Amino acid sequence: EAFKKIYEEDPENIMALHFMGVIYIEKRDLKSARDCFKTIFQINPYYEPAYTNLGVVEELAGNFKEAETYFKKALELNPENLFARERLINLYLSQKFYKEAIQELETLKQQKSEAEQIHEKLALLYLQTKQYSKAVEELEYLLSKNPKDLNLMYYLSLVYIETQKLKEAEQILKQIISINPKNVNAFLNLATVYLKQKELKNALNIYDEILQFAEDLPDIYIYAAETAVDLKDYNLARKYIEKAVNKFPDNPDVNFIAGVVFDKLGNFEHLEIFMKKAISLKPDHAEALNYLGYSYADRGIYLNEALSLIEKAVKLKPNNGYYLDSLGWVYFRLGDKEKALKYLLEAVEHIKDDPVILEHLGDIYKELGNYKEALQAWQEAIKYHEKEEGIKERLEKKIKEVQQLLKNNANM
């Protein structure tokens, strides 16, 4: 009321209008605040604080483009306006305009070079935008100031993993663990490093270490079971997943992995039980829908149900090459070779180096009488035979058969 009175007595009193506008912002009366600051422009169009505050008004109103315009005008009038620049940066971050946020942060860094928060924001943004060398530069600067900051060390390990500097990542993650022996994220990233280096037993040892102090995390049992499957130690995988099922019976992902493990053990009954439970717990579990559907199709049973399950998975993830392969394979089992070929070709477009998908494509070509295409698909598949146990011998047999068919046809 006092500022209103001053303004009524002196309509060109900019300070009265300014403080009235600020009070209106605090009261969230954005219309009145906007009117105050716009009135200031009629008196003095170069009054920089009015642009800054109008930016705040429009930001609070959700008018991000207008807020950007006012903050930038304030900075044009006064490049040292740190408040306006910081609000503009936060505005860009809220809209995920990372390039623009980085540009403003770099300018702000020149103005407040010692402000560690700016360097940290830049490091995370460079990590987010995959500008890894710049992320390292910022993180190393911050670590020079705070050499035992676990968060900074962790972010640096992420950069090293992304840039395949796995030994450096391993070293820094071990440092983190030596300082904080219960840092789950550091342990998990260390396991990731070992997996990338094909050191599966070391990764499994890490999961065992985590379970010593974090046995209530279902994902750890899942990762351990998956790693044991990759090691082809299916009985060990069963031990992990049975513990998980007992502790987390209503976790859909635990039930899914249980189904996978029992499939590897040749126990179809339990595969079916766990996959069905995963789907009942989470009807849009695309992996479980596809796995169960493909399991039926590959065995030539319940083909209509298999088709329904796989179609749901494809609807959820239409660009997943494995699901498209399953869809093609169930159509093949149903006798619709043309549809089967259509989906297998789509699958190969998405995944060009999977031996099973290429084998399926060759099988369909052979049934269609396209022996040259079948031979080509199988010869391509055999290049990647190491990815699938037992497939090499099967493919060699198929290749010999189709080569004989082509030879017979040429002699006719």
C-alpha positions as CSV (number, residue, x, y, z in Angstrom):
1,E,0.0,0.0,0.0
2,A,2.9,2.3,0.8
3,F,4.4,1.8,-2.7
4,K,0.9,2.3,-4.3
5,K,0.6,5.6,-2.5
6,I,4.1,6.7,-3.6
7,Y,3.2,5.7,-7.2
8,E,-0.1,7.6,-7.1
9,E,1.7,10.7,-6.0
10,D,4.5,10.2,-8.5
11,P,3.4,8.1,-11.5
12,E,7.0,8.1,-12.9
13,N,8.5,6.7,-9.8
14,I,10.2,3.6,-11.2
15,M,11.4,2.3,-7.8
16,A,7.8,2.3,-6.5
17,L,6.6,0.3,-9.6
18,H,9.6,-2.0,-9.3
19,F,8.9,-2.9,-5.7
20,M,5.2,-3.2,-6.3
21,G,6.0,-5.7,-9.1
22,V,8.3,-7.7,-6.8
23,I,5.6,-7.9,-4.1
24,Y,3.0,-9.0,-6.7
25,I,5.5,-11.8,-7.8
26,E,5.8,-13.0,-4.2
27,K,2.0,-13.1,-4.0
28,R,1.8,-14.9,-7.4
29,D,-0.4,-12.1,-8.8
30,L,1.4,-12.4,-12.1
31,K,-0.9,-10.1,-14.1
32,S,-0.4,-7.2,-11.7
33,A,3.3,-7.8,-11.6
34,R,3.4,-7.9,-15.4
35,D,1.5,-4.6,-15.6
36,C,4.0,-2.9,-13.2
37,F,7.1,-3.9,-15.1
38,K,5.6,-3.0,-18.5
39,T,4.6,0.4,-17.2
40,I,8.3,0.9,-16.3
41,F,9.2,0.4,-19.9
42,Q,7.0,3.4,-20.8
43,I,9.1,5.5,-18.5
44,N,12.5,4.0,-19.2
45,P,12.7,1.2,-21.8
46,Y,16.3,0.5,-20.8
47,Y,15.6,-0.3,-17.1
48,E,17.3,-3.7,-16.9
49,P,15.8,-5.0,-13.6
50,A,12.3,-4.8,-15.2
51,Y,13.3,-7.2,-18.0
52,T,14.8,-9.6,-15.4
53,N,11.7,-9.6,-13.3
54,L,9.4,-9.9,-16.3
55,G,11.4,-13.0,-17.2
56,V,10.6,-14.4,-13.8
57,V,6.9,-13.5,-14.3
58,E,6.7,-15.3,-17.6
59,E,8.7,-18.3,-16.3
60,L,6.2,-18.7,-13.4
61,A,3.4,-18.4,-15.9
62,G,4.8,-21.2,-18.0
63,N,5.5,-18.8,-20.9
64,F,9.1,-20.1,-21.5
65,K,9.7,-18.4,-24.9
66,E,8.7,-15.0,-23.5
67,A,10.8,-15.6,-20.3
68,E,13.8,-16.4,-22.5
69,T,13.3,-13.2,-24.5
70,Y,13.2,-11.0,-21.3
71,F,16.2,-12.7,-19.7
72,K,18.2,-12.3,-22.9
73,K,17.2,-8.6,-23.1
74,A,18.3,-8.1,-19.5
75,L,21.7,-9.7,-20.3
76,E,22.0,-7.6,-23.4
77,L,21.7,-4.5,-21.3
78,N,23.9,-5.9,-18.5
79,P,26.0,-9.0,-19.3
80,E,27.1,-9.0,-15.6
81,N,23.5,-9.7,-14.5
82,L,24.2,-13.1,-12.8
83,F,20.7,-13.6,-11.5
84,A,19.2,-13.3,-15.1
85,R,21.9,-15.6,-16.5
86,E,21.3,-18.2,-13.8
87,R,17.5,-18.0,-14.3
88,L,18.0,-18.4,-18.1
89,I,20.3,-21.4,-17.5
90,N,17.7,-23.1,-15.3
91,L,15.0,-22.3,-17.9
92,Y,17.0,-24.0,-20.6
93,L,17.6,-27.0,-18.3
94,S,13.9,-27.3,-17.5
95,Q,13.2,-27.5,-21.3
96,K,16.2,-29.8,-21.9
97,F,17.9,-27.2,-24.2
98,Y,21.3,-28.5,-23.2
99,K,23.3,-26.8,-25.9
100,E,21.9,-23.3,-24.9
101,A,22.4,-24.1,-21.2
102,I,26.1,-25.1,-21.8
103,Q,26.7,-21.8,-23.7
104,E,25.3,-19.7,-20.9
105,L,27.1,-21.8,-18.2
106,E,30.4,-21.3,-20.1
107,T,29.8,-17.5,-20.0
108,L,28.9,-17.7,-16.3
109,K,32.1,-19.6,-15.7
110,Q,34.1,-16.7,-17.0
111,Q,32.3,-14.4,-14.6
112,K,32.4,-16.8,-11.6
113,S,35.4,-19.0,-12.4
114,E,35.8,-20.3,-8.8
115,A,32.1,-21.3,-8.4
116,E,32.4,-25.1,-8.3
117,Q,28.6,-25.6,-8.8
118,I,29.0,-24.2,-12.3
119,H,31.8,-26.6,-13.1
120,E,29.7,-29.5,-11.8
121,K,26.7,-28.5,-13.9
122,L,28.9,-28.3,-16.9
123,A,30.5,-31.6,-16.2
124,L,27.1,-33.3,-16.0
125,L,25.8,-31.6,-19.1
126,Y,28.9,-32.6,-21.1
127,L,28.4,-36.1,-19.9
128,Q,24.7,-36.0,-20.8
129,T,25.6,-34.7,-24.3
130,K,28.4,-37.2,-24.8
131,Q,31.1,-34.5,-24.9
132,Y,33.4,-36.7,-22.9
133,S,36.7,-34.8,-23.2
134,K,35.1,-31.6,-21.9
135,A,33.4,-33.6,-19.1
136,V,36.8,-35.0,-18.0
137,E,38.3,-31.5,-18.1
138,E,35.6,-30.1,-15.7
139,L,35.7,-33.2,-13.4
140,E,39.5,-33.1,-13.1
141,Y,39.3,-29.4,-12.2
142,L,36.7,-30.2,-9.5
143,L,38.7,-33.2,-8.2
144,S,41.8,-31.0,-7.9
145,K,39.8,-29.0,-5.4
146,N,38.0,-31.9,-3.8
147,P,40.2,-35.0,-4.3
148,K,38.0,-37.3,-2.2
149,D,34.6,-36.3,-3.5
150,L,32.9,-39.6,-4.2
151,N,30.2,-38.2,-6.5
152,L,32.9,-36.5,-8.7
153,M,34.9,-39.7,-8.8
154,Y,31.8,-41.7,-9.7
155,Y,31.0,-39.3,-12.6
156,L,34.5,-39.6,-13.9
157,S,34.2,-43.4,-13.8
158,L,31.1,-43.1,-16.0
159,V,33.1,-41.0,-18.5
160,Y,35.8,-43.6,-18.6
161,I,33.3,-46.4,-19.1
162,E,31.6,-44.6,-22.0
163,T,35.0,-43.9,-23.6
164,Q,36.2,-47.5,-23.1
165,K,39.0,-46.5,-20.7
166,L,38.1,-49.5,-18.7
167,K,41.3,-49.9,-16.7
168,E,41.0,-46.2,-15.6
169,A,37.4,-46.8,-14.7
170,E,38.3,-49.9,-12.7
171,Q,41.0,-48.0,-10.8
172,I,38.8,-45.1,-9.8
173,L,35.8,-47.4,-8.8
174,K,38.1,-49.4,-6.5
175,Q,39.1,-46.1,-4.9
176,I,35.5,-45.2,-4.3
177,I,34.9,-48.6,-2.8
178,S,37.9,-48.4,-0.5
179,I,36.5,-45.1,0.9
180,N,32.9,-46.3,1.0
181,P,32.7,-50.2,1.0
182,K,28.9,-50.1,0.7
183,N,28.6,-47.9,-2.4
184,V,26.2,-50.0,-4.5
185,N,26.5,-47.9,-7.6
186,A,30.3,-48.1,-7.6
187,F,30.1,-51.9,-7.2
188,L,27.6,-52.1,-10.1
189,N,29.8,-50.0,-12.4
190,L,32.8,-52.1,-11.5
191,A,30.8,-55.2,-12.5
192,T,29.9,-53.4,-15.8
193,V,33.6,-52.9,-16.4
194,Y,34.3,-56.6,-15.9
195,L,31.5,-57.6,-18.1
196,K,32.8,-55.3,-20.9
197,Q,36.2,-56.9,-20.5
198,K,34.5,-60.4,-20.7
199,E,35.7,-61.1,-17.1
200,L,32.4,-62.7,-16.2
201,K,33.6,-64.5,-13.0
202,N,35.0,-61.2,-11.6
203,A,31.6,-59.6,-12.3
204,L,29.9,-62.4,-10.5
205,N,32.2,-62.0,-7.5
206,I,31.2,-58.3,-7.4
207,Y,27.5,-59.2,-7.3
208,D,28.3,-61.7,-4.4
209,E,30.0,-58.8,-2.6
210,I,27.0,-56.6,-3.0
211,L,24.6,-59.3,-1.7
212,Q,26.7,-59.4,1.5
213,F,25.3,-55.9,2.5
214,A,22.4,-55.3,0.1
215,E,20.4,-58.5,-0.1
216,D,17.1,-56.7,-0.5
217,L,17.9,-55.5,-4.0
218,P,16.2,-57.8,-6.5
219,D,18.2,-56.5,-9.5
220,I,21.4,-57.8,-8.0
221,Y,20.1,-61.4,-8.0
222,I,18.9,-60.9,-11.6
223,Y,22.3,-59.6,-12.7
224,A,24.0,-62.5,-10.9
225,A,21.7,-65.1,-12.5
226,E,22.1,-63.5,-16.0
227,T,25.9,-63.6,-15.6
228,A,25.8,-67.2,-14.4
229,V,23.7,-68.0,-17.6
230,D,26.4,-66.3,-19.7
231,L,28.9,-68.6,-18.0
232,K,26.6,-71.5,-18.9
233,D,26.5,-72.4,-15.2
234,Y,22.8,-72.9,-15.2
235,N,22.7,-74.6,-11.8
236,L,24.4,-71.6,-10.2
237,A,22.0,-69.3,-12.0
238,R,19.2,-71.4,-10.5
239,K,20.6,-70.8,-7.0
240,Y,20.5,-67.1,-7.4
241,I,17.1,-66.9,-8.9
242,E,15.5,-69.3,-6.4
243,K,16.7,-67.0,-3.6
244,A,15.2,-64.1,-5.5
245,V,11.9,-65.8,-6.1
246,N,11.6,-66.6,-2.4
247,K,12.4,-63.0,-1.4
248,F,10.5,-61.2,-4.2
249,P,7.7,-63.5,-5.4
250,D,5.7,-60.7,-7.0
251,N,8.5,-59.0,-8.9
252,P,7.8,-59.5,-12.6
253,D,11.5,-59.2,-13.7
254,V,12.5,-61.9,-11.1
255,N,9.9,-64.2,-12.5
256,F,10.9,-63.5,-16.0
257,I,14.6,-64.3,-15.4
258,A,13.5,-67.4,-13.4
259,G,11.7,-68.6,-16.6
260,V,14.8,-68.0,-18.7
261,V,17.0,-70.0,-16.2
262,F,14.6,-72.9,-16.2
263,D,14.5,-72.8,-20.0
264,K,18.3,-73.2,-20.0
265,L,17.9,-76.1,-17.6
266,G,15.5,-77.7,-20.0
267,N,12.5,-77.4,-17.6
268,F,9.7,-76.2,-19.9
269,E,7.0,-76.6,-17.2
270,H,8.7,-74.1,-14.9
271,L,9.6,-71.8,-17.9
272,E,5.9,-71.6,-18.6
273,I,4.9,-71.1,-15.0
274,F,7.3,-68.2,-14.4
275,M,6.7,-66.5,-17.7
276,K,2.9,-66.6,-17.2
277,K,3.4,-65.2,-13.7
278,A,5.6,-62.4,-15.0
279,I,2.9,-61.5,-17.5
280,S,0.1,-61.6,-14.9
281,L,2.1,-59.3,-12.7
282,K,2.9,-56.9,-15.6
283,P,0.7,-57.5,-18.7
284,D,2.9,-55.2,-20.8
285,H,6.2,-57.1,-20.0
286,A,7.3,-57.2,-23.6
287,E,10.3,-59.6,-22.9
288,A,8.1,-62.1,-21.2
289,L,5.4,-61.9,-23.8
290,N,7.9,-62.5,-26.6
291,Y,9.9,-65.2,-24.7
292,L,6.8,-67.3,-23.9
293,G,5.4,-66.8,-27.4
294,Y,8.6,-67.8,-29.1
295,S,9.0,-70.8,-26.8
296,Y,5.6,-72.0,-27.9
297,A,6.3,-71.3,-31.6
298,D,9.7,-73.0,-31.5
299,R,8.1,-76.1,-30.1
300,G,5.2,-75.9,-32.6
301,I,2.6,-75.8,-29.8
302,Y,-0.2,-73.4,-28.9
303,L,0.6,-71.5,-32.1
304,N,-2.5,-69.2,-32.0
305,E,-1.7,-68.2,-28.4
306,A,2.0,-67.8,-29.4
307,L,0.9,-65.4,-32.2
308,S,-1.2,-63.4,-29.7
309,L,1.6,-63.1,-27.2
310,I,4.2,-62.0,-29.8
311,E,1.9,-59.5,-31.5
312,K,1.5,-57.8,-28.1
313,A,5.2,-57.7,-27.7
314,V,5.7,-56.2,-31.2
315,K,3.0,-53.6,-30.5
316,L,4.9,-52.5,-27.4
317,K,8.2,-52.4,-29.2
318,P,7.6,-52.4,-33.0
319,N,11.3,-51.9,-33.8
320,N,12.7,-54.7,-31.8
321,G,14.4,-57.1,-34.2
322,Y,14.1,-60.1,-31.9
323,Y,10.4,-59.7,-31.5
324,L,10.0,-59.3,-35.3
325,D,12.0,-62.5,-35.7
326,S,9.6,-64.3,-33.3
327,L,6.6,-63.0,-35.2
328,G,8.0,-64.2,-38.5
329,W,8.8,-67.6,-36.9
330,V,5.3,-68.1,-35.6
331,Y,3.8,-67.3,-39.0
332,F,6.3,-69.8,-40.5
333,R,5.0,-72.4,-38.0
334,L,1.4,-71.5,-38.9
335,G,2.3,-72.1,-42.6
336,D,2.1,-68.4,-43.7
337,K,5.5,-68.3,-45.4
338,E,5.0,-64.9,-47.1
339,K,4.2,-63.1,-43.8
340,A,7.0,-65.0,-42.2
341,L,9.5,-63.7,-44.8
342,K,8.1,-60.2,-44.4
343,Y,8.8,-60.1,-40.7
344,L,12.2,-61.9,-40.9
345,L,13.4,-59.4,-43.5
346,E,12.3,-56.6,-41.1
347,A,14.1,-58.3,-38.2
348,V,17.4,-58.5,-40.2
349,E,17.1,-54.8,-41.0
350,H,17.2,-54.1,-37.3
351,I,19.7,-56.8,-36.3
352,K,22.1,-57.9,-39.0
353,D,24.5,-60.1,-37.0
354,D,22.3,-62.5,-35.1
355,P,22.9,-66.1,-36.3
356,V,19.5,-67.4,-35.2
357,I,17.6,-64.7,-37.0
358,L,19.7,-65.3,-40.2
359,E,19.1,-69.0,-39.8
360,H,15.4,-68.5,-39.6
361,L,15.5,-66.3,-42.8
362,G,17.4,-69.1,-44.6
363,D,14.9,-71.7,-43.4
364,I,12.0,-69.6,-44.8
365,Y,13.8,-69.0,-48.1
366,K,14.4,-72.8,-48.5
367,E,10.8,-73.6,-47.9
368,L,9.9,-71.0,-50.5
369,G,12.3,-72.7,-53.0
370,N,14.7,-69.8,-53.0
371,Y,17.8,-71.9,-52.5
372,K,20.4,-69.2,-53.4
373,E,18.9,-66.8,-50.9
374,A,18.7,-69.5,-48.3
375,L,22.4,-70.4,-48.9
376,Q,23.4,-66.7,-48.6
377,A,21.5,-66.2,-45.3
378,W,23.0,-69.4,-43.8
379,Q,26.5,-68.4,-44.9
380,E,26.0,-65.1,-43.3
381,A,24.7,-66.7,-40.1
382,I,27.7,-69.0,-39.7
383,K,30.0,-65.9,-39.5
384,Y,28.4,-65.2,-36.1
385,H,28.2,-68.8,-34.8
386,E,30.1,-68.1,-31.6
387,K,27.1,-66.1,-30.4
388,E,24.9,-69.3,-30.2
389,E,26.0,-72.6,-28.9
390,G,25.5,-75.6,-31.2
391,I,24.4,-73.5,-34.2
392,K,27.6,-74.0,-36.3
393,E,27.1,-77.7,-36.9
394,R,23.4,-77.2,-37.7
395,L,24.2,-74.5,-40.2
396,E,26.9,-76.5,-41.9
397,K,24.5,-79.4,-42.4
398,K,21.9,-77.0,-43.9
399,I,24.5,-75.4,-46.2
400,K,25.6,-78.7,-47.5
401,E,21.9,-79.8,-48.2
402,V,21.1,-76.6,-50.1
403,Q,24.3,-76.7,-52.0
404,Q,23.4,-80.2,-53.2
405,L,19.9,-79.0,-54.2
406,L,21.4,-76.2,-56.2
407,K,23.9,-78.6,-57.9
408,N,21.0,-81.0,-58.7
409,N,19.0,-78.2,-60.2
410,A,21.9,-77.0,-62.3
411,N,22.3,-80.6,-63.8
412,M,18.7,-80.9,-64.8
